[in-house]
mmCIF file of C-alpha atoms in Angstrom:
data_model
loop_
_atom_site.group_PDB
_atom_site.id
_atom_site.type_symbol
_atom_site.label_atom_id
_atom_site.label_comp_id
_atom_site.label_asym_id
_atom_site.label_seq_id
_atom_site.Cartn_x
_atom_site.Cartn_y
_atom_site.Cartn_z
ATOM 1 C CA LYS A 27 -4.663 -24.530 15.907
ATOM 2 C CA ALA A 28 -2.744 -21.314 16.317
ATOM 3 C CA SER A 29 -4.598 -18.952 18.665
ATOM 4 C CA VAL A 30 -1.952 -16.290 19.391
ATOM 5 C CA GLY A 31 0.294 -14.299 17.053
ATOM 6 C CA ARG A 32 3.801 -13.025 17.755
ATOM 7 C CA ARG A 33 5.852 -10.801 15.424
ATOM 8 C CA TYR A 34 9.606 -10.284 15.577
ATOM 9 C CA ARG A 35 11.985 -8.142 13.540
ATOM 10 C CA LEU A 36 14.706 -9.974 11.632
ATOM 11 C CA GLU A 37 18.226 -8.769 10.952
ATOM 12 C CA PRO A 38 19.455 -10.878 8.003
ATOM 13 C CA THR A 39 22.886 -10.548 6.472
ATOM 14 C CA PRO A 40 23.067 -9.347 2.824
ATOM 15 C CA ALA A 41 23.399 -12.949 1.638
ATOM 16 C CA GLN A 42 20.444 -14.057 3.762
ATOM 17 C CA HIS A 43 18.446 -11.103 2.454
ATOM 18 C CA GLU A 44 18.904 -12.288 -1.133
ATOM 19 C CA VAL A 45 17.913 -15.848 -0.208
ATOM 20 C CA LEU A 46 14.740 -14.648 1.502
ATOM 21 C CA ARG A 47 13.839 -12.436 -1.454
ATOM 22 C CA GLY A 48 14.352 -15.399 -3.783
ATOM 23 C CA PHE A 49 12.077 -17.568 -1.666
ATOM 24 C CA GLY A 50 9.424 -14.862 -1.821
ATOM 25 C CA HIS A 51 9.582 -14.714 -5.624
ATOM 26 C CA THR A 52 9.396 -18.520 -5.902
ATOM 27 C CA ARG A 53 6.462 -18.675 -3.538
ATOM 28 C CA ARG A 54 4.567 -16.063 -5.549
ATOM 29 C CA TYR A 55 5.361 -17.860 -8.824
ATOM 30 C CA LEU A 56 4.044 -21.184 -7.543
ATOM 31 C CA TYR A 57 0.883 -19.643 -6.135
ATOM 32 C CA ASN A 58 0.055 -17.750 -9.334
ATOM 33 C CA ALA A 59 0.875 -20.797 -11.493
ATOM 34 C CA PHE A 60 -1.460 -22.998 -9.477
ATOM 35 C CA VAL A 61 -4.254 -20.397 -9.533
ATOM 36 C CA TRP A 62 -3.911 -20.090 -13.327
ATOM 37 C CA ALA A 63 -3.959 -23.894 -13.740
ATOM 38 C CA TRP A 64 -7.035 -24.288 -11.551
ATOM 39 C CA LEU A 65 -8.929 -21.530 -13.364
ATOM 40 C CA LEU A 66 -8.035 -23.062 -16.726
ATOM 41 C CA ALA A 67 -9.196 -26.490 -15.581
ATOM 42 C CA ILE A 68 -12.489 -25.013 -14.383
ATOM 43 C CA ASP A 69 -13.036 -23.307 -17.739
ATOM 44 C CA LEU A 70 -12.315 -26.578 -19.564
ATOM 45 C CA GLY A 71 -14.555 -28.547 -17.227
ATOM 46 C CA VAL A 72 -11.830 -30.924 -16.077
ATOM 47 C CA ARG A 73 -10.408 -31.759 -12.666
ATOM 48 C CA PRO A 74 -7.333 -29.673 -11.707
ATOM 49 C CA ASP A 75 -4.029 -31.542 -11.556
ATOM 50 C CA ALA A 76 -2.687 -32.459 -8.142
ATOM 51 C CA SER A 77 -0.607 -29.419 -7.207
ATOM 52 C CA ARG A 78 1.865 -31.411 -5.129
ATOM 53 C CA VAL A 79 2.678 -33.533 -8.180
ATOM 54 C CA VAL A 80 3.271 -30.347 -10.186
ATOM 55 C CA VAL A 81 5.664 -29.118 -7.493
ATOM 56 C CA ASP A 82 7.740 -32.285 -7.837
ATOM 57 C CA GLU A 83 7.850 -31.885 -11.605
ATOM 58 C CA LEU A 84 8.966 -28.257 -11.310
ATOM 59 C CA ARG A 85 11.703 -29.253 -8.860
ATOM 60 C CA GLU A 86 13.150 -31.551 -11.494
ATOM 61 C CA CYS A 87 13.186 -28.779 -14.097
ATOM 62 C CA PHE A 88 14.336 -25.695 -12.187
ATOM 63 C CA ASP A 89 17.083 -25.265 -9.608
ATOM 64 C CA TRP A 90 15.413 -22.225 -8.054
ATOM 65 C CA VAL A 91 12.266 -24.283 -7.360
ATOM 66 C CA ARG A 92 14.383 -27.119 -5.986
ATOM 67 C CA ALA A 93 16.009 -24.668 -3.559
ATOM 68 C CA PHE A 94 12.613 -23.630 -2.199
ATOM 69 C CA PRO A 95 11.822 -25.443 1.113
ATOM 70 C CA SER A 96 9.316 -28.273 0.729
ATOM 71 C CA GLN A 97 7.331 -26.997 3.730
ATOM 72 C CA GLY A 98 6.867 -23.677 1.941
ATOM 73 C CA ALA A 99 5.726 -25.397 -1.261
ATOM 74 C CA ASN A 100 3.205 -27.489 0.657
ATOM 75 C CA GLU A 101 1.894 -24.350 2.313
ATOM 76 C CA VAL A 102 1.395 -22.762 -1.124
ATOM 77 C CA VAL A 103 -0.634 -25.768 -2.227
ATOM 78 C CA ARG A 104 -2.804 -25.531 0.888
ATOM 79 C CA ASP A 105 -3.334 -21.800 0.330
ATOM 80 C CA VAL A 106 -4.543 -22.385 -3.238
ATOM 81 C CA GLU A 107 -6.833 -25.237 -2.232
ATOM 82 C CA ARG A 108 -8.239 -23.135 0.612
ATOM 83 C CA ALA A 109 -8.803 -20.135 -1.691
ATOM 84 C CA PHE A 110 -10.860 -22.165 -4.170
ATOM 85 C CA ALA A 111 -12.743 -23.984 -1.410
ATOM 86 C CA ASN A 112 -13.720 -20.646 0.134
ATOM 87 C CA TRP A 113 -14.764 -19.342 -3.280
ATOM 88 C CA VAL A 114 -17.362 -22.067 -3.835
ATOM 89 C CA ASP A 115 -18.617 -22.101 -0.231
ATOM 90 C CA PRO A 116 -21.823 -19.977 -0.150
ATOM 91 C CA ALA A 117 -21.606 -19.630 3.623
ATOM 92 C CA LEU A 118 -18.261 -17.805 3.421
ATOM 93 C CA ALA A 119 -19.054 -15.654 0.370
ATOM 94 C CA LYS A 120 -15.376 -15.241 -0.468
ATOM 95 C CA GLY A 121 -14.333 -13.563 -3.687
ATOM 96 C CA HIS A 122 -12.694 -14.947 -6.774
ATOM 97 C CA PRO A 123 -9.090 -16.184 -6.158
ATOM 98 C CA VAL A 124 -6.689 -13.559 -7.489
ATOM 99 C CA TYR A 125 -3.028 -13.536 -8.415
ATOM 100 C CA GLU A 126 -0.529 -12.336 -5.846
ATOM 101 C CA LYS A 127 1.439 -9.201 -6.556
ATOM 102 C CA ARG A 128 5.091 -8.602 -5.938
ATOM 103 C CA GLY A 129 5.691 -6.992 -2.564
ATOM 104 C CA ALA A 130 5.355 -7.529 1.141
ATOM 105 C CA ARG A 131 3.805 -10.715 2.159
ATOM 106 C CA LEU A 132 19.467 -14.340 10.282
ATOM 107 C CA ARG A 133 19.234 -13.048 13.417
ATOM 108 C CA CYS A 134 15.943 -12.672 15.249
ATOM 109 C CA ARG A 135 15.439 -10.294 18.133
ATOM 110 C CA ARG A 136 13.254 -12.267 20.519
ATOM 111 C CA HIS A 137 11.986 -9.427 22.666
ATOM 112 C CA ARG A 138 9.152 -11.509 24.141
ATOM 113 C CA ALA A 139 8.723 -15.215 24.769
ATOM 114 C CA LEU A 140 6.413 -17.429 22.726
ATOM 115 C CA PRO A 141 3.522 -18.528 24.977
ATOM 116 C CA GLY A 142 2.939 -21.972 23.443
ATOM 117 C CA VAL A 143 3.705 -24.318 20.556
ATOM 118 C CA VAL A 144 4.634 -22.739 17.206
ATOM 119 C CA ARG A 145 2.285 -23.925 14.438
ATOM 120 C CA ASN A 146 3.431 -21.746 11.519
ATOM 121 C CA ALA A 147 5.815 -18.936 10.641
ATOM 122 C CA THR A 148 5.375 -16.229 7.988
ATOM 123 C CA PHE A 149 8.255 -14.092 6.724
ATOM 124 C CA SER A 150 7.397 -10.679 5.284
ATOM 125 C CA TYR A 151 9.283 -7.658 4.014
ATOM 126 C CA SER A 152 8.320 -4.000 3.726
ATOM 127 C CA PRO A 153 10.631 -1.017 3.072
ATOM 128 C CA PRO A 154 9.688 0.880 6.275
ATOM 129 C CA SER A 155 10.178 -1.989 8.738
ATOM 130 C CA GLY A 156 12.397 -4.457 6.842
ATOM 131 C CA TRP A 157 12.179 -8.202 7.377
ATOM 132 C CA GLU A 158 9.815 -9.587 10.001
ATOM 133 C CA VAL A 159 8.698 -13.054 11.044
ATOM 134 C CA SER A 160 5.231 -13.769 12.447
ATOM 135 C CA PHE A 161 4.641 -16.928 14.473
ATOM 136 C CA GLY A 162 1.256 -18.565 14.858
ATOM 137 C CA VAL A 163 1.256 -20.104 18.326
ATOM 138 C CA ALA A 164 -1.157 -22.584 19.881
ATOM 139 C CA ALA A 165 -1.520 -21.322 23.429
ATOM 140 C CA ARG A 166 -3.879 -22.083 26.275
ATOM 141 C CA GLU A 167 -6.449 -19.347 26.654
ATOM 142 C CA VAL A 168 -6.214 -17.504 29.949
ATOM 143 C CA VAL A 169 -9.506 -16.299 31.434
ATOM 144 C CA ALA A 170 -9.186 -13.742 34.204
ATOM 145 C CA PRO A 171 -11.732 -13.475 37.049
ATOM 146 C CA PRO A 172 -14.328 -10.671 36.900
ATOM 147 C CA ASN A 173 -12.554 -7.353 37.465
ATOM 148 C CA GLU A 174 -15.560 -5.693 39.177
ATOM 149 C CA MET A 175 -14.922 -2.506 37.188
ATOM 150 C CA PRO A 176 -17.787 -0.119 36.285
ATOM 151 C CA GLY A 177 -19.378 -0.482 32.860
ATOM 152 C CA VAL A 178 -18.662 1.722 29.848
ATOM 153 C CA GLY A 179 -20.267 2.003 26.412
ATOM 154 C CA VAL A 180 -18.057 2.201 23.308
ATOM 155 C CA ASP A 181 -19.099 3.533 19.900
ATOM 156 C CA PHE A 182 -16.811 2.715 16.962
ATOM 157 C CA GLY A 183 -17.155 5.052 13.997
ATOM 158 C CA VAL A 184 -15.385 6.607 11.026
ATOM 159 C CA ALA A 185 -14.804 10.187 12.108
ATOM 160 C CA CYS A 186 -13.969 8.995 15.628
ATOM 161 C CA SER A 187 -12.089 5.741 16.070
ATOM 162 C CA ALA A 188 -13.852 5.153 19.392
ATOM 163 C CA PHE A 189 -15.909 7.189 21.841
ATOM 164 C CA CYS A 190 -16.377 5.947 25.408
ATOM 165 C CA SER A 191 -19.423 6.892 27.445
ATOM 166 C CA ASP A 192 -17.302 7.933 30.447
ATOM 167 C CA GLU A 193 -14.929 10.210 28.468
ATOM 168 C CA SER A 194 -15.395 13.728 27.165
ATOM 169 C CA SER A 195 -13.346 13.407 23.960
ATOM 170 C CA PRO A 196 -13.038 10.735 21.266
ATOM 171 C CA ARG A 197 -10.120 8.377 20.801
ATOM 172 C CA LEU A 198 -8.374 8.744 17.453
ATOM 173 C CA LEU A 199 -5.873 6.532 15.675
ATOM 174 C CA PRO A 200 -2.394 8.090 15.463
ATOM 175 C CA PRO A 201 -1.554 9.538 12.005
ATOM 176 C CA THR A 202 0.893 6.846 10.894
ATOM 177 C CA LEU A 203 -0.357 6.428 7.295
ATOM 178 C CA THR A 204 0.486 8.209 4.075
ATOM 179 C CA PRO A 205 -2.232 10.404 2.471
ATOM 180 C CA GLY A 206 -3.015 7.664 -0.049
ATOM 181 C CA GLU A 207 -3.268 5.024 2.655
ATOM 182 C CA GLU A 208 -5.507 7.260 4.744
ATOM 183 C CA GLN A 209 -7.893 7.733 1.823
ATOM 184 C CA ARG A 210 -8.083 4.000 1.198
ATOM 185 C CA LEU A 211 -8.499 3.232 4.898
ATOM 186 C CA LEU A 212 -11.381 5.703 5.122
ATOM 187 C CA GLY A 213 -13.267 3.714 2.515
ATOM 188 C CA LEU A 214 -12.504 0.420 4.207
ATOM 189 C CA GLU A 215 -13.653 1.703 7.590
ATOM 190 C CA ARG A 216 -17.083 2.397 6.138
ATOM 191 C CA ARG A 217 -17.572 -1.247 5.327
ATOM 192 C CA LYS A 218 -19.441 -3.533 7.623
ATOM 193 C CA ALA A 219 -16.657 -6.094 7.658
ATOM 194 C CA ARG A 220 -14.248 -3.595 9.179
ATOM 195 C CA GLN A 221 -16.666 -2.835 11.967
ATOM 196 C CA LEU A 222 -17.401 -6.491 12.615
ATOM 197 C CA ALA A 223 -13.681 -6.989 13.098
ATOM 198 C CA TYR A 224 -13.776 -4.542 16.011
ATOM 199 C CA ALA A 225 -16.457 -6.605 17.723
ATOM 200 C CA LYS A 226 -14.430 -9.802 17.205
ATOM 201 C CA LYS A 227 -11.236 -7.906 18.645
ATOM 202 C CA LEU A 228 -13.293 -7.383 21.712
ATOM 203 C CA ASP A 229 -14.174 -11.126 21.918
ATOM 204 C CA TYR A 230 -10.468 -11.891 22.103
ATOM 205 C CA LYS A 231 -9.528 -9.339 24.770
ATOM 206 C CA CYS A 232 -12.448 -9.457 27.198
ATOM 207 C CA PRO A 233 -11.808 -12.887 28.767
ATOM 208 C CA LYS A 234 -8.177 -11.934 29.353
ATOM 209 C CA LEU A 235 -9.200 -8.801 31.264
ATOM 210 C CA GLY A 236 -12.037 -10.256 33.315
ATOM 211 C CA SER A 237 -14.723 -8.230 31.551
ATOM 212 C CA LEU A 238 -18.246 -9.080 30.386
ATOM 213 C CA HIS A 239 -19.015 -8.837 26.647
ATOM 214 C CA VAL A 240 -22.677 -8.091 25.889
ATOM 215 C CA PRO A 241 -23.893 -7.605 22.281
ATOM 216 C CA VAL A 242 -26.667 -5.045 21.872
ATOM 217 C CA ASP A 243 -28.857 -3.803 19.033
ATOM 218 C CA PRO A 244 -27.354 -0.530 17.703
ATOM 219 C CA TRP A 245 -30.502 0.650 15.977
ATOM 220 C CA GLY A 246 -31.129 4.330 16.757
ATOM 221 C CA THR A 247 -28.463 4.681 19.449
ATOM 222 C CA SER A 248 -27.067 7.933 18.023
ATOM 223 C CA ARG A 249 -30.582 9.415 17.784
ATOM 224 C CA THR A 250 -31.788 8.505 21.280
ATOM 225 C CA CYS A 251 -31.409 11.261 23.855
ATOM 226 C CA PRO A 252 -29.587 10.099 27.016
ATOM 227 C CA SER A 253 -31.416 12.746 29.030
ATOM 228 C CA CYS A 254 -35.092 12.275 28.113
ATOM 229 C CA THR A 255 -34.630 8.863 26.350
ATOM 230 C CA VAL A 256 -36.678 9.967 23.337
ATOM 231 C CA ARG A 257 -35.511 8.657 19.949
ATOM 232 C CA ASP A 258 -36.148 11.116 17.147
ATOM 233 C CA PRO A 259 -34.395 11.368 13.747
ATOM 234 C CA ALA A 260 -34.520 15.133 14.125
ATOM 235 C CA ASN A 261 -32.139 14.878 17.082
ATOM 236 C CA ARG A 262 -29.269 14.343 14.662
ATOM 237 C CA PRO A 263 -29.699 16.377 11.468
ATOM 238 C CA GLY A 264 -27.511 15.540 8.492
ATOM 239 C CA CYS A 265 -24.482 13.255 8.661
ATOM 240 C CA GLY A 266 -22.428 15.291 11.134
ATOM 241 C CA ARG A 267 -21.375 14.334 14.638
ATOM 242 C CA ALA A 268 -23.575 16.917 16.419
ATOM 243 C CA PHE A 269 -26.538 15.800 18.551
ATOM 244 C CA ALA A 270 -29.245 18.181 19.745
ATOM 245 C CA CYS A 271 -32.451 16.819 21.281
ATOM 246 C CA VAL A 272 -35.513 18.598 19.892
ATOM 247 C CA HIS A 273 -37.508 17.627 22.991
ATOM 248 C CA CYS A 274 -35.344 18.537 26.000
ATOM 249 C CA GLY A 275 -32.500 20.508 24.373
ATOM 250 C CA HIS A 276 -29.677 18.172 25.419
ATOM 251 C CA GLN A 277 -26.562 18.622 23.237
ATOM 252 C CA ALA A 278 -23.506 16.369 22.911
ATOM 253 C CA HIS A 279 -21.307 14.484 20.471
ATOM 254 C CA ALA A 280 -23.433 11.965 18.543
ATOM 255 C CA ASP A 281 -20.992 9.114 19.144
ATOM 256 C CA LYS A 282 -20.924 9.773 22.885
ATOM 257 C CA VAL A 283 -24.716 9.744 22.909
ATOM 258 C CA ALA A 284 -24.636 6.384 21.138
ATOM 259 C CA ALA A 285 -22.102 4.999 23.608
ATOM 260 C CA ILE A 286 -24.258 5.989 26.589
ATOM 261 C CA THR A 287 -27.333 4.360 25.040
ATOM 262 C CA ILE A 288 -25.326 1.218 24.299
ATOM 263 C CA GLU A 289 -24.224 0.950 27.917
ATOM 264 C CA ARG A 290 -27.801 1.314 29.143
ATOM 265 C CA ARG A 291 -29.100 -1.323 26.749
ATOM 266 C CA ALA A 292 -26.377 -3.718 27.856
ATOM 267 C CA ALA A 293 -27.241 -3.112 31.513
ATOM 268 C CA GLN A 294 -30.881 -3.918 30.745
ATOM 269 C CA LEU A 295 -29.906 -7.168 29.047
ATOM 270 C CA ILE A 296 -27.734 -8.152 32.003
ATOM 271 C CA ALA A 297 -30.520 -7.346 34.451
ATOM 272 C CA ALA A 298 -32.946 -9.418 32.396
ATOM 273 C CA GLY A 299 -30.522 -12.348 32.403
ATOM 274 C CA ARG A 300 -30.242 -12.463 28.605
ATOM 275 C CA ALA A 301 -26.433 -12.433 28.485
ATOM 276 C CA ALA A 302 -25.274 -16.022 28.003
ATOM 277 C CA ASN A 303 -21.725 -17.353 28.035
ATOM 278 C CA SER A 304 -20.167 -17.753 24.586
ATOM 279 C CA THR A 305 -18.967 -21.277 23.821
ATOM 280 C CA GLY A 306 -16.817 -20.686 20.754
ATOM 281 C CA ARG A 307 -15.470 -18.263 18.215
ATOM 282 C CA ARG A 308 -18.513 -17.524 16.127
ATOM 283 C CA LYS A 309 -18.977 -14.700 13.661
ATOM 284 C CA PRO A 310 -20.244 -11.704 15.679
ATOM 285 C CA SER A 311 -23.529 -10.000 14.956
ATOM 286 C CA HIS A 312 -23.577 -6.445 13.656
ATOM 287 C CA ALA A 313 -23.464 -5.098 17.210
ATOM 288 C CA SER A 314 -21.429 -6.373 20.121
ATOM 289 C CA GLY A 315 -20.050 -5.487 23.521
ATOM 290 C CA VAL A 316 -16.905 -6.066 25.548
ATOM 291 C CA GLY A 317 -16.051 -7.166 29.052
ATOM 292 C CA GLY A 318 -15.081 -10.114 31.400
ATOM 293 C CA SER A 319 -16.157 -13.501 30.208
ATOM 294 C CA VAL A 320 -17.398 -13.191 26.625
ATOM 295 C CA LYS A 321 -21.171 -13.071 26.523
ATOM 296 C CA ARG A 322 -23.611 -13.067 23.574
ATOM 297 C CA VAL A 323 -27.276 -12.344 22.965
ATOM 298 C CA ALA A 324 -29.335 -12.295 19.807
ATOM 299 C CA PRO A 325 -30.096 -8.917 18.188
ATOM 300 C CA ALA A 326 -33.209 -7.366 19.642
ATOM 301 C CA GLY A 327 -34.825 -6.699 16.267
ATOM 302 C CA GLN A 328 -34.474 -7.186 12.555
ATOM 303 C CA HIS A 329 -33.047 -3.770 11.811
ATOM 304 C CA PRO A 330 -30.651 -2.966 9.004
ATOM 305 C CA PRO A 331 -27.042 -3.561 10.114
ATOM 306 C CA GLY A 332 -25.146 -0.447 11.035
ATOM 307 C CA ARG A 333 -22.103 0.507 13.071
ATOM 308 C CA VAL A 334 -20.592 -1.871 15.570
ATOM 309 C CA GLU A 335 -21.795 -0.891 18.997
ATOM 310 C CA SER A 336 -20.167 -2.303 22.129
ATOM 311 C CA THR A 337 -20.241 -2.072 25.864
ATOM 312 C CA VAL A 338 -17.555 -2.934 28.382
ATOM 313 C CA ALA A 339 -18.308 -3.983 31.923
#
């Protein structure tokens, strides 16, 4: 399977641009037609028609469907079948298949080499960047030796993109979005799925950098004082980013306090020998850590899921 992605910018001629746009419209038509047919069959209680047979019938009727590459049509069929399979799978908890909207989804500037065998290619168009092609590449995973670097705790949040325990200021995403996109992104960042994605990003990068990835329980990390180690809800009043210990008076940014506590918890797990090598790409728990070879441990307690907490060694 494809394990690495590579994106390149395309520079099509005007004629090629029209052909690519036509392929995009045909692809969207086929996908929406198959989704509608499957939903209708489900409502009627009958088995959906074989989509590949429908493609052949449409090719006989319409020239613009006949001009669409057969590989692209087969990929549409697989996408529809996968969407409905995910919908009925309780383990995945995917939503209802929806219709695709019109929008983003030849000379190629190959500014970096492909590291393996190309498994798929996706062409997309957006007004700011123009045409792009994304390759899914099956590449051998490279695991670097331990880098022997000191550990660091990382707290991912909403107000601060990331706060490292060894830094005095947070890391923020550059303002590259429109006001409407920023408002929508703010809502998405508050969802658990967005934060789980950060922990999985970490799974991908750590082995390549020789770091150790240690998941930790995030419960109470932003309310635990790094100075006197007392956890008290009063240490962090309200929903702001200010932290003030009511026992020893220590004051700091709440996310930095959380990052320091995360690093200490990870160090305790490592010392106790509870960090075990990961043997596959599994869905991460609600808290995770980054570093050398990817490591995993079970959550320390059955606490409500919260932010993604990570540590890098």
